[in-house]
XYZ file of C-alpha atoms in Angstrom:
526
model
C 29.475 7.613 -7.619
C 27.576 7.736 -4.315
C 27.937 4.965 -1.750
C 24.382 3.908 -2.565
C 25.079 3.723 -6.306
C 28.286 1.781 -5.691
C 26.518 -0.746 -3.451
C 23.682 -1.136 -5.962
C 26.185 -1.757 -8.768
C 27.950 -4.308 -6.571
C 24.721 -6.230 -5.912
C 23.406 -5.870 -9.469
C 26.550 -7.521 -10.826
C 24.913 -10.727 -9.555
C 21.490 -10.408 -11.279
C 20.176 -13.688 -9.865
C 20.182 -11.970 -6.451
C 16.985 -10.090 -7.331
C 15.254 -13.342 -8.262
C 15.908 -14.916 -4.860
C 14.247 -12.469 -2.460
C 12.208 -14.278 0.217
C 8.652 -13.000 0.731
C 5.720 -14.107 2.843
C 2.367 -12.511 3.653
C 0.108 -12.629 6.720
C -3.308 -11.148 5.947
C -5.915 -10.469 8.646
C -9.641 -10.196 7.938
C -12.809 -10.212 10.030
C -15.639 -12.624 9.386
C -18.848 -10.636 9.078
C -22.556 -11.148 8.555
C -25.154 -9.249 6.554
C -25.167 -5.463 6.767
C -21.543 -5.387 7.865
C -22.088 -6.780 11.369
C -19.294 -8.611 13.146
C -19.702 -12.397 13.142
C -20.075 -13.768 16.662
C -19.792 -17.447 15.696
C -16.807 -19.615 16.755
C -13.881 -20.240 14.415
C -15.280 -22.722 11.847
C -14.308 -26.331 12.551
C -14.042 -26.916 8.797
C -10.907 -24.709 8.810
C -9.110 -26.999 11.253
C -7.184 -25.991 14.344
C -6.360 -22.320 14.762
C -3.444 -23.427 16.954
C -1.668 -25.570 14.367
C -3.014 -24.943 10.837
C -0.093 -23.618 8.792
C -2.204 -21.451 6.500
C -5.339 -20.430 8.409
C -5.416 -19.248 12.008
C -6.996 -16.535 14.137
C -5.457 -13.400 15.583
C -7.066 -11.639 18.558
C -10.616 -12.903 18.313
C -12.539 -15.893 17.014
C -13.849 -13.681 14.201
C -10.445 -12.301 13.164
C -8.954 -14.718 10.635
C -5.298 -14.666 9.654
C -4.054 -16.216 6.410
C -0.369 -17.127 6.187
C 1.673 -17.957 3.097
C 4.961 -19.856 3.111
C 8.096 -18.072 1.899
C 8.159 -17.599 -1.871
C 10.744 -16.209 -4.305
C 8.125 -15.377 -6.947
C 5.501 -12.626 -6.581
C 2.723 -14.213 -8.702
C 3.152 -17.501 -6.804
C 2.984 -15.671 -3.456
C -0.294 -13.954 -4.325
C -1.731 -17.112 -5.914
C -1.102 -18.997 -2.667
C -2.933 -16.266 -0.765
C -5.818 -16.387 -3.257
C -6.115 -20.165 -2.863
C -6.353 -19.829 0.930
C -9.059 -17.160 0.575
C -11.018 -19.410 -1.782
C -10.876 -22.447 0.496
C -11.867 -20.382 3.533
C -14.823 -18.710 1.844
C -16.210 -22.109 0.795
C -16.413 -23.029 4.503
C -18.095 -19.860 5.806
C -21.696 -20.333 4.688
C -23.373 -16.909 4.644
C -20.449 -15.154 6.322
C -18.019 -13.066 4.290
C -14.537 -11.548 4.675
C -14.457 -7.862 5.625
C -12.383 -5.986 2.997
C -11.235 -3.054 5.168
C -8.691 -2.545 7.946
C -11.070 -0.749 10.279
C -13.710 -3.048 11.815
C -17.233 -3.503 10.579
C -20.164 -2.624 12.863
C -19.656 -3.793 16.446
C -22.821 -3.516 18.517
C -21.143 -4.326 21.829
C -17.505 -4.933 22.727
C -18.622 -8.151 24.425
C -19.486 -9.479 20.945
C -15.739 -9.747 20.333
C -14.961 -13.250 21.580
C -11.344 -14.039 22.369
C -9.605 -16.541 20.093
C -9.662 -20.077 21.497
C -6.845 -22.566 20.909
C -7.933 -25.671 22.815
C -7.099 -27.138 26.202
C -3.302 -27.417 25.939
C -1.177 -25.169 28.144
C 0.263 -23.398 25.099
C -3.249 -22.897 23.684
C -4.600 -21.550 26.968
C -1.627 -19.207 27.254
C -2.404 -17.717 23.815
C -5.969 -16.998 24.922
C -4.847 -15.580 28.277
C -2.425 -13.247 26.496
C -5.414 -11.926 24.544
C -7.392 -11.561 27.776
C -4.583 -9.324 28.980
C -4.707 -7.254 25.786
C -8.463 -6.874 26.181
C -8.172 -5.631 29.765
C -5.230 -3.339 28.975
C -6.344 -1.704 25.744
C -9.898 -2.841 25.000
C -10.981 -5.343 22.381
C -11.916 -2.914 19.612
C -8.346 -1.845 18.926
C -7.331 -5.492 18.649
C -9.703 -6.360 15.791
C -8.232 -3.832 13.376
C -6.927 -5.796 10.392
C -3.583 -5.383 8.675
C -1.216 -7.104 6.279
C 2.237 -8.140 7.478
C 4.944 -8.566 4.849
C 7.893 -10.813 5.733
C 11.021 -10.160 3.694
C 14.582 -11.458 3.497
C 17.590 -10.992 1.261
C 19.221 -14.184 -0.061
C 22.729 -15.263 0.918
C 23.894 -14.275 -2.575
C 22.943 -10.673 -1.721
C 25.246 -10.694 1.283
C 27.956 -12.478 -0.752
C 27.821 -9.657 -3.307
C 28.061 -6.975 -0.602
C 30.580 -8.516 1.779
C 32.460 -11.242 -0.056
C 33.671 -14.281 1.840
C 33.067 -14.216 5.614
C 33.121 -16.635 8.501
C 29.755 -17.765 9.867
C 30.047 -15.406 12.866
C 31.136 -12.457 10.697
C 28.217 -13.031 8.315
C 25.737 -13.290 11.179
C 26.956 -9.960 12.590
C 27.057 -8.264 9.174
C 23.497 -9.311 8.358
C 22.130 -8.153 11.714
C 23.921 -4.802 11.374
C 22.577 -4.377 7.833
C 19.009 -5.247 8.805
C 19.125 -2.745 11.673
C 20.434 -0.150 9.223
C 17.395 -0.972 7.091
C 15.112 -0.566 10.111
C 16.550 2.884 10.899
C 15.973 4.011 7.306
C 12.488 2.523 7.488
C 11.750 4.791 10.458
C 13.186 7.728 8.507
C 11.269 7.187 5.280
C 8.714 4.423 5.861
C 5.945 7.033 6.056
C 5.854 6.490 2.288
C 3.939 3.265 3.011
C 0.924 4.871 4.760
C 1.081 7.720 2.231
C 0.718 5.425 -0.777
C -1.112 2.467 0.733
C -2.832 3.726 3.877
C -6.452 2.606 3.604
C -8.130 3.797 6.789
C -9.017 7.500 6.522
C -12.393 6.707 8.103
C -13.886 4.516 10.814
C -17.312 3.381 11.975
C -18.607 5.492 14.868
C -19.186 2.255 16.800
C -15.389 1.952 16.954
C -15.157 5.012 19.223
C -17.929 3.924 21.637
C -17.556 6.827 24.040
C -13.753 7.062 23.958
C -12.393 10.594 23.889
C -10.354 11.742 20.908
C -8.827 15.093 19.998
C -8.956 14.340 16.273
C -11.246 16.759 14.362
C -13.469 14.134 12.743
C -16.147 14.899 10.183
C -19.312 12.776 10.345
C -21.016 11.011 7.461
C -24.077 9.040 8.664
C -22.174 7.238 11.433
C -18.817 7.208 9.639
C -16.117 9.426 11.135
C -13.303 10.559 8.856
C -10.427 12.992 8.524
C -10.460 14.592 5.051
C -6.690 14.253 4.507
C -5.902 11.160 6.626
C -4.219 8.070 5.223
C -4.085 5.393 7.957
C -6.043 5.867 11.183
C -5.159 2.233 11.858
C -1.621 3.494 12.550
C -2.755 6.369 14.768
C -3.133 6.349 18.557
C -6.740 5.292 17.974
C -5.590 2.110 16.340
C -2.538 -0.064 15.877
C -0.009 2.259 17.533
C -0.370 2.141 21.287
C 0.311 5.394 23.142
C 0.692 3.450 26.413
C 4.009 2.163 25.060
C 5.371 5.615 24.198
C 7.526 5.536 27.347
C 9.521 2.574 26.043
C 13.020 3.423 24.846
C 13.894 0.613 22.473
C 16.757 1.522 20.159
C 17.644 0.165 16.714
C 21.376 0.868 16.483
C 22.316 -2.779 17.014
C 20.837 -6.141 17.838
C 22.298 -5.857 21.337
C 20.668 -2.478 21.972
C 17.330 -3.716 20.664
C 17.340 -6.841 22.828
C 18.386 -4.835 25.886
C 15.480 -2.403 25.408
C 13.028 -5.222 24.791
C 14.314 -7.057 27.848
C 13.825 -3.964 29.995
C 10.250 -3.545 28.745
C 9.339 -7.126 29.645
C 10.843 -6.639 33.105
C 9.413 -3.201 33.891
C 6.386 -3.329 36.247
C 3.410 -1.188 35.277
C 1.431 0.500 38.045
C -1.536 0.860 35.698
C -1.574 -2.802 34.656
C -0.940 -3.986 38.230
C -4.346 -2.548 39.140
C -5.946 -5.071 36.770
C -4.555 -7.944 38.808
C -2.986 -11.118 37.487
C -5.043 -13.902 39.072
C -8.194 -12.780 40.846
C -10.608 -15.203 42.554
C -8.871 -18.100 40.841
C -9.223 -16.620 37.330
C -6.294 -15.236 35.320
C -6.698 -11.732 33.911
C -3.317 -11.326 32.200
C 0.015 -13.107 31.955
C 1.743 -10.572 34.227
C 1.550 -6.885 35.106
C 4.700 -5.684 33.324
C 4.709 -3.033 30.585
C 4.779 -5.905 28.073
C 3.297 -9.287 28.963
C 5.442 -10.903 26.258
C 7.541 -9.575 23.381
C 4.691 -9.795 20.850
C 2.862 -7.024 22.708
C 5.353 -4.463 21.407
C 3.542 -2.409 18.778
C 5.944 -1.343 16.042
C 5.710 -0.730 12.287
C 8.625 -3.117 11.623
C 10.265 -5.989 13.521
C 13.553 -7.872 13.192
C 12.804 -11.605 13.147
C 14.304 -15.093 13.101
C 12.474 -18.382 12.801
C 12.416 -19.753 16.346
C 13.122 -23.332 17.286
C 10.443 -25.306 19.116
C 9.842 -23.692 22.527
C 12.182 -20.772 21.780
C 11.033 -17.197 22.351
C 11.476 -14.647 19.503
C 14.184 -12.685 21.339
C 16.038 -15.901 22.184
C 16.093 -16.805 18.499
C 17.500 -13.362 17.621
C 20.095 -13.583 20.391
C 21.135 -17.059 19.252
C 21.830 -16.366 15.580
C 20.952 -12.782 14.647
C 18.372 -11.289 12.285
C 17.118 -13.595 9.533
C 14.330 -11.457 8.041
C 12.197 -8.423 8.778
C 8.450 -8.058 9.204
C 6.855 -4.949 7.703
C 3.747 -4.175 9.757
C 2.619 -0.784 8.411
C 0.379 -2.081 5.612
C -3.350 -1.542 5.844
C -5.563 -4.069 4.097
C -5.820 -2.881 0.485
C -9.603 -2.573 -0.074
C -9.147 -2.662 -3.843
C -7.664 -6.147 -3.788
C -9.691 -9.258 -2.986
C -6.693 -10.595 -1.031
C -5.696 -7.305 0.623
C -2.419 -6.696 -1.242
C -1.299 -6.197 -4.862
C 1.764 -6.916 -6.997
C 2.489 -3.179 -7.168
C 2.720 -3.043 -3.377
C 5.086 -6.008 -3.234
C 7.283 -4.547 -5.961
C 7.396 -1.202 -4.153
C 8.440 -2.958 -0.947
C 11.122 -4.906 -2.858
C 12.594 -1.624 -4.066
C 12.126 0.359 -0.876
C 13.627 -2.293 1.404
C 16.540 -2.752 -1.006
C 17.100 1.007 -0.959
C 16.830 1.062 2.839
C 19.601 -1.522 3.243
C 21.917 -0.043 0.569
C 21.468 3.606 1.566
C 23.688 5.033 4.299
C 22.032 4.630 7.707
C 23.657 6.485 10.579
C 22.912 5.565 14.181
C 19.789 7.128 15.689
C 19.235 8.366 19.244
C 15.859 8.561 21.022
C 15.416 12.230 20.097
C 15.902 11.604 16.387
C 13.617 8.565 16.493
C 10.864 10.740 17.969
C 11.375 13.317 15.209
C 10.881 10.671 12.557
C 7.860 9.291 14.383
C 6.316 12.761 14.293
C 6.661 12.666 10.483
C 4.796 9.351 10.455
C 2.013 10.849 12.591
C 1.672 13.815 10.257
C 1.352 11.533 7.235
C -1.071 9.227 9.068
C -3.427 12.050 10.078
C -3.004 14.521 7.190
C -0.765 12.925 4.540
C -2.912 14.104 1.619
C -2.738 17.751 2.687
C -1.244 19.787 -0.188
C 2.220 21.069 0.676
C 2.496 19.065 3.908
C 5.955 19.677 5.368
C 8.059 17.008 7.092
C 11.160 17.392 9.234
C 14.657 16.527 8.083
C 15.899 14.828 11.232
C 15.750 17.161 14.207
C 17.619 20.105 12.705
C 14.567 22.263 12.075
C 14.917 22.102 8.286
C 11.825 20.937 6.419
C 10.824 19.621 3.002
C 7.385 18.967 1.593
C 6.271 15.359 1.455
C 6.401 15.565 -2.335
C 10.013 16.829 -2.326
C 11.077 14.069 0.080
C 9.284 11.370 -1.908
C 10.739 12.484 -5.236
C 14.254 12.387 -3.759
C 13.757 8.785 -2.674
C 12.173 7.829 -5.996
C 15.202 9.034 -7.892
C 17.121 6.174 -6.248
C 14.202 3.728 -6.473
C 14.181 4.158 -10.248
C 17.803 3.038 -10.387
C 16.854 -0.076 -8.439
C 13.821 -0.628 -10.693
C 16.030 -0.647 -13.798
C 18.327 -3.298 -12.312
C 15.418 -5.427 -11.064
C 13.728 -5.314 -14.461
C 16.982 -6.411 -16.096
C 17.060 -9.393 -13.741
C 13.403 -10.370 -14.149
C 12.771 -9.293 -17.736
C 10.047 -6.821 -18.675
C 9.484 -3.413 -17.057
C 7.204 -4.199 -14.106
C 9.308 -2.429 -11.468
C 9.709 0.711 -13.576
C 5.957 0.670 -14.283
C 5.313 0.573 -10.522
C 7.595 3.609 -10.106
C 5.744 5.436 -12.887
C 2.373 4.693 -11.287
C 3.361 5.718 -7.768
C 5.158 8.847 -9.003
C 1.780 10.101 -10.203
C 0.414 9.431 -6.720
C 3.153 11.657 -5.251
C 1.913 14.577 -7.339
C -1.798 13.814 -6.875
C -2.591 12.561 -3.326
C -6.185 11.725 -4.280
C -4.848 8.846 -6.407
C -3.506 7.138 -3.273
C -5.448 4.243 -1.739
C -6.781 6.449 1.076
C -7.880 9.105 -1.436
C -9.687 6.545 -3.566
C -11.275 4.861 -0.544
C -12.566 8.089 0.993
C -14.203 8.993 -2.321
C -15.832 5.533 -2.441
C -16.890 5.856 1.202
C -18.726 9.077 0.422
C -20.203 7.532 -2.745
C -21.694 4.584 -0.834
C -22.866 6.630 2.152
C -20.313 5.524 4.725
C -17.878 2.822 5.762
C -20.492 0.074 6.059
C -21.770 0.892 2.586
C -18.399 0.659 0.868
C -17.377 -2.340 2.987
C -20.521 -4.251 2.038
C -20.160 -3.322 -1.627
C -16.565 -4.538 -1.861
C -17.221 -7.500 0.441
C -20.016 -8.726 -1.831
C -17.777 -8.432 -4.892
C -14.950 -10.366 -3.251
C -17.319 -13.000 -1.870
C -18.236 -13.882 -5.444
C -14.654 -13.727 -6.736
C -13.367 -15.943 -3.901
C -16.003 -18.578 -4.629
C -15.309 -18.431 -8.385
C -11.545 -18.715 -7.916
C -9.792 -21.814 -9.307
C -6.862 -23.274 -7.371
C -3.508 -22.164 -8.796
C -0.900 -23.519 -6.359
C -2.689 -25.716 -3.854
C -5.586 -28.115 -4.319
C -8.767 -28.885 -2.413
C -7.198 -32.119 -1.225
C -4.087 -30.365 0.134
C -6.201 -27.850 2.015
C -8.391 -30.582 3.524
C -5.312 -32.624 4.452
C -3.901 -29.617 6.319
C -7.204 -29.239 8.178
C -7.055 -32.887 9.286
C -3.348 -32.686 10.137
C -3.871 -29.549 12.238
C -6.670 -31.154 14.258
C -4.518 -34.221 14.958
C -1.553 -32.007 15.803
C -3.551 -29.979 18.343
C -4.737 -33.197 20.004
C -1.139 -34.446 20.187
C -0.082 -31.204 21.902
C -2.923 -31.509 24.384
C -2.177 -35.173 25.099
C 1.516 -34.442 25.722
C 0.961 -31.881 28.493
C 2.283 -33.058 31.862
C 2.213 -29.799 33.848
C -0.667 -27.859 35.339
C -1.303 -24.467 33.716
C 0.136 -22.697 36.776
C 3.331 -24.776 36.522
C 3.520 -24.154 32.780
C 3.335 -20.368 33.212
C 5.899 -20.429 36.017
C 8.271 -22.405 33.826
C 7.655 -20.189 30.778
C 8.379 -16.983 32.656
C 11.301 -18.297 34.666
C 13.632 -16.400 32.332
C 12.184 -13.149 33.706
C 13.893 -13.878 36.983
C 17.228 -14.304 35.257
C 17.406 -10.574 34.626
C 18.109 -10.714 30.921
C 17.154 -12.303 27.642
C 19.838 -14.747 26.629
């Protein structure tokens, strides 16, 4: 019996473990107007405060909505919560709709992208200033690409099954080590996510707006596409930022990760220094370091812990270790009204379980770069027949299909155990479905979307077609978890909460920033 099989048997001996996985979703979507044009209106007041609403906020811009679910142990409940939030939001948007694709709709001018506003409190102004820095560093267009973030945690019973009885400190260390093992395996094999679920093989030509690119795009009436691409959102044109390629942040331990992150927040950038920090009395960015704050680190997965009030993400991790992970490689699924499906969640359940149970040796910078090159190949040409990927840095190669089938052999074992725990055969059915996608790349989301894009004459055509369908389905939706009253109560609570934050401020904004960044002068993240 392999180590993986032994660990799976150990965990599966406690079948309730598989029923207790923690899952949450953050879905981003642009508000748009007729003909696929970016909405330039402010965040609707009827949705409450973007600073404090628990379910509905904004990301980079006023037009980029973000819907957040609480943690759920049940997949149908999770997606029903997300559907309820979509329904409530759409009822407040008038003629505006929710863009169904990851890549932005038509943007006439980058100045049409208005930075998200969070009120007059110091914390609200800091959120907007951070976005001002992103705009000046990377441009606004990259920041309005939409994605889906999947938050995932194993229950304590999972760790009990693996490790037995432990002290609180031992358990904290064991969980952090295991989650970083998962992260390393995610870098090794997570390219499966853009292969199956990448949904951005094309982009609107307005997205380029004069920027140079070496990618050999084909042109379809103002839509640029790569015939075999899966997720341009994850390429250097999109979510992945080449300016951060110099960062050496390792994933062999929590300590190594925090040290690398700490160095990035402390490292001055000559390029960003030229922007200036405060010029003629107006702030342009939070600081001129490689990262303004930790959130600026672009990565396809992050270790996370719920932070206490006023605590920074890295401080939370340093205090008590990894609590959950955030999968950030998911494009918005254009064939789902809410951007994600049960099949995707079930795949992630299995893949993340496999990633934590499978052996995960330490990884140096050279190996990490080798695995990243596999991701880039899949992102730009993942549907190419016979595409070969590296096995580590040893020069040996396997085709994407051979690699995927090896992983799926183990995933099927997990699927059997999960179906035993939940009843039915949903996990095995997901394996069966995706196995067909391994053999026929045109069945993948990117393959289907590119065909639809050509059918409807370009990205705006397919976006408008799907957007119109989902506009009607959102309005017709009946509440399943929440109620109209609960949603309205959260709107009112969020407005009152923002006012309370604003009323409690006692410092000037300059003093607030100085206090916030005082830890930078301490030389390390505690």
